[in-house]
């Protein structure tokens, strides 16, 4: 079938087409503000707001950026990610102190919590202002942006339930929280959270277990580019072995190559066409 050509502002449930467009929104978060404004309006969103950290966080990231685009029927907030080489050390560090989770539920990775805290008030106030009717609300992001999209969903659900998202779609998201918060999140976001992982993408394999874990529900992109709803442990190991290299963070390695947002988009386009 032909690739869908525009956002479906009436989308309410999971579909690959909706995932594709939210992936496009996550990719757009890497662009400059003028490009974001122009593209969002071309997609039919009449209002665009930009969110940017107002201080330098105490970890090796430059800043936190996101944007919200709103129309009569849909609101999307997308968080910008970062390159694997910029987050390698603190993703791999199991000694990073935890941060209390939303509403005191479990705990989250300190770096992710600090990054979200820097923009959360602005995101929350923007949603409260722009959700003037029954618009659906969606959070999305790639890499670090995926972690922030998942966490803002958790904070809204547990602390600001009137602003609870209709869905969260992430791409190449790292492990973000402990099992207590993950269990609460899985309950509140059943059939509304979709976490895409592209084959050997190294970032979703970090930070290390058991301190941090993933939330449901996984959408695994296999070595042939097919999106799968499930994969057995042995099947997953075999599939990942097809592209594995000794150093998953090597620039030419499968772990980094599979993390690129363009490869997530290519896989979704392949499944749609």
CSV table of C-alpha atoms in Angstrom, one decimal, residues 75-195:
chain,number,residue,atom,x,y,z
A,75,UNK,CA,-1.6,17.7,20.4
A,76,UNK,CA,1.9,16.2,20.0
A,77,UNK,CA,4.9,16.9,22.2
A,78,UNK,CA,8.2,15.6,20.8
A,79,UNK,CA,11.5,15.5,22.7
A,80,UNK,CA,14.9,15.8,21.1
A,81,UNK,CA,17.4,13.0,21.5
A,82,UNK,CA,21.2,12.9,21.4
A,83,UNK,CA,24.0,11.0,19.8
A,84,UNK,CA,25.2,7.7,21.4
A,85,UNK,CA,28.7,9.0,21.9
A,86,UNK,CA,27.4,11.9,24.0
A,87,UNK,CA,25.6,9.7,26.4
A,88,UNK,CA,27.8,6.6,26.5
A,89,UNK,CA,29.5,7.2,29.8
A,90,UNK,CA,26.5,8.1,31.9
A,91,UNK,CA,24.3,5.4,30.3
A,92,UNK,CA,26.9,2.8,31.2
A,93,UNK,CA,27.4,4.1,34.8
A,94,UNK,CA,25.5,1.9,37.2
A,95,UNK,CA,26.6,4.1,40.1
A,96,UNK,CA,24.5,7.1,39.0
A,97,UNK,CA,22.3,8.0,42.0
A,98,UNK,CA,18.6,7.4,41.5
A,99,UNK,CA,15.9,10.1,41.5
A,100,UNK,CA,12.5,9.6,43.2
A,101,UNK,CA,9.9,8.7,40.6
A,102,UNK,CA,6.7,10.7,39.9
A,103,UNK,CA,4.4,11.0,42.9
A,104,UNK,CA,7.0,9.0,44.9
A,105,UNK,CA,6.5,5.9,42.8
A,106,UNK,CA,9.8,4.0,42.5
A,107,UNK,CA,12.8,5.8,41.1
A,108,UNK,CA,14.3,6.9,37.8
A,109,UNK,CA,17.7,7.6,36.3
A,110,UNK,CA,19.1,10.9,37.7
A,111,UNK,CA,20.2,12.2,34.3
A,112,UNK,CA,16.8,11.6,32.7
A,113,UNK,CA,14.9,13.1,35.7
A,114,UNK,CA,17.1,16.2,35.7
A,115,UNK,CA,16.7,16.7,32.0
A,116,UNK,CA,12.9,16.5,32.2
A,117,UNK,CA,12.7,18.7,35.3
A,118,UNK,CA,14.3,21.5,33.3
A,119,UNK,CA,11.4,21.7,30.8
A,120,UNK,CA,8.5,19.9,32.6
A,121,UNK,CA,6.8,23.1,34.0
A,122,UNK,CA,6.7,24.6,30.5
A,123,UNK,CA,5.5,21.4,28.9
A,124,UNK,CA,2.8,21.0,31.5
A,125,UNK,CA,1.6,24.6,31.3
A,126,UNK,CA,1.5,24.5,27.5
A,127,UNK,CA,-0.6,21.4,27.5
A,128,UNK,CA,-3.0,22.8,30.1
A,129,UNK,CA,-3.4,26.0,27.9
A,130,UNK,CA,-3.7,24.3,24.5
A,131,UNK,CA,-5.9,21.3,25.5
A,132,UNK,CA,-9.1,23.4,25.2
A,133,UNK,CA,-11.3,20.5,24.2
A,134,UNK,CA,-11.1,16.8,23.7
A,135,UNK,CA,-7.9,16.8,21.7
A,136,UNK,CA,-5.9,13.6,21.9
A,137,UNK,CA,-2.4,14.1,23.4
A,138,UNK,CA,0.7,12.1,22.3
A,139,UNK,CA,4.3,12.1,23.5
A,140,UNK,CA,7.2,10.9,21.4
A,141,UNK,CA,11.0,10.9,21.1
A,142,UNK,CA,14.1,9.1,20.0
A,143,UNK,CA,17.0,8.1,22.2
A,144,UNK,CA,17.2,10.4,25.2
A,145,UNK,CA,14.0,12.0,23.8
A,146,UNK,CA,12.3,8.6,24.2
A,147,UNK,CA,13.2,8.4,27.8
A,148,UNK,CA,11.9,11.9,28.4
A,149,UNK,CA,8.7,11.1,26.5
A,150,UNK,CA,8.1,8.1,28.7
A,151,UNK,CA,8.9,10.0,31.9
A,152,UNK,CA,6.6,13.0,31.0
A,153,UNK,CA,3.9,10.5,30.3
A,154,UNK,CA,4.5,9.0,33.8
A,155,UNK,CA,4.5,12.4,35.5
A,156,UNK,CA,1.3,13.5,33.8
A,157,UNK,CA,-0.4,10.2,34.6
A,158,UNK,CA,0.6,10.2,38.3
A,159,UNK,CA,0.7,13.9,39.0
A,160,UNK,CA,-1.5,15.7,36.5
A,161,UNK,CA,-4.1,13.1,35.5
A,162,UNK,CA,-6.3,15.6,33.6
A,163,UNK,CA,-3.4,16.0,31.1
A,164,UNK,CA,-2.8,12.2,30.8
A,165,UNK,CA,-1.6,11.2,27.3
A,166,UNK,CA,-3.6,9.1,24.9
A,167,UNK,CA,-0.4,7.4,23.9
A,168,UNK,CA,3.4,7.4,24.1
A,169,UNK,CA,5.6,6.2,21.2
A,170,UNK,CA,9.4,6.0,21.6
A,171,UNK,CA,12.2,4.9,19.4
A,172,UNK,CA,15.6,3.6,20.7
A,173,UNK,CA,14.7,4.5,24.2
A,174,UNK,CA,17.1,3.6,27.0
A,175,UNK,CA,16.1,1.9,30.3
A,176,UNK,CA,14.6,4.7,32.4
A,177,UNK,CA,13.2,3.5,35.7
A,178,UNK,CA,13.0,0.7,38.3
A,179,UNK,CA,10.4,-2.1,38.4
A,180,UNK,CA,8.1,-0.3,40.7
A,181,UNK,CA,7.5,2.6,38.4
A,182,UNK,CA,7.5,0.4,35.4
A,183,UNK,CA,4.7,-1.7,36.9
A,184,UNK,CA,2.6,1.4,37.6
A,185,UNK,CA,3.3,2.7,34.1
A,186,UNK,CA,2.4,-0.5,32.4
A,187,UNK,CA,-0.9,-0.5,34.3
A,188,UNK,CA,-1.8,3.1,33.4
A,189,UNK,CA,-0.5,2.9,29.8
A,190,UNK,CA,-1.7,-0.6,28.8
A,191,UNK,CA,-2.2,-0.5,25.0
A,192,UNK,CA,-1.1,3.1,25.0
A,193,UNK,CA,2.7,2.8,25.2
A,194,UNK,CA,4.8,1.5,22.3
A,195,UNK,CA,8.5,1.2,22.5
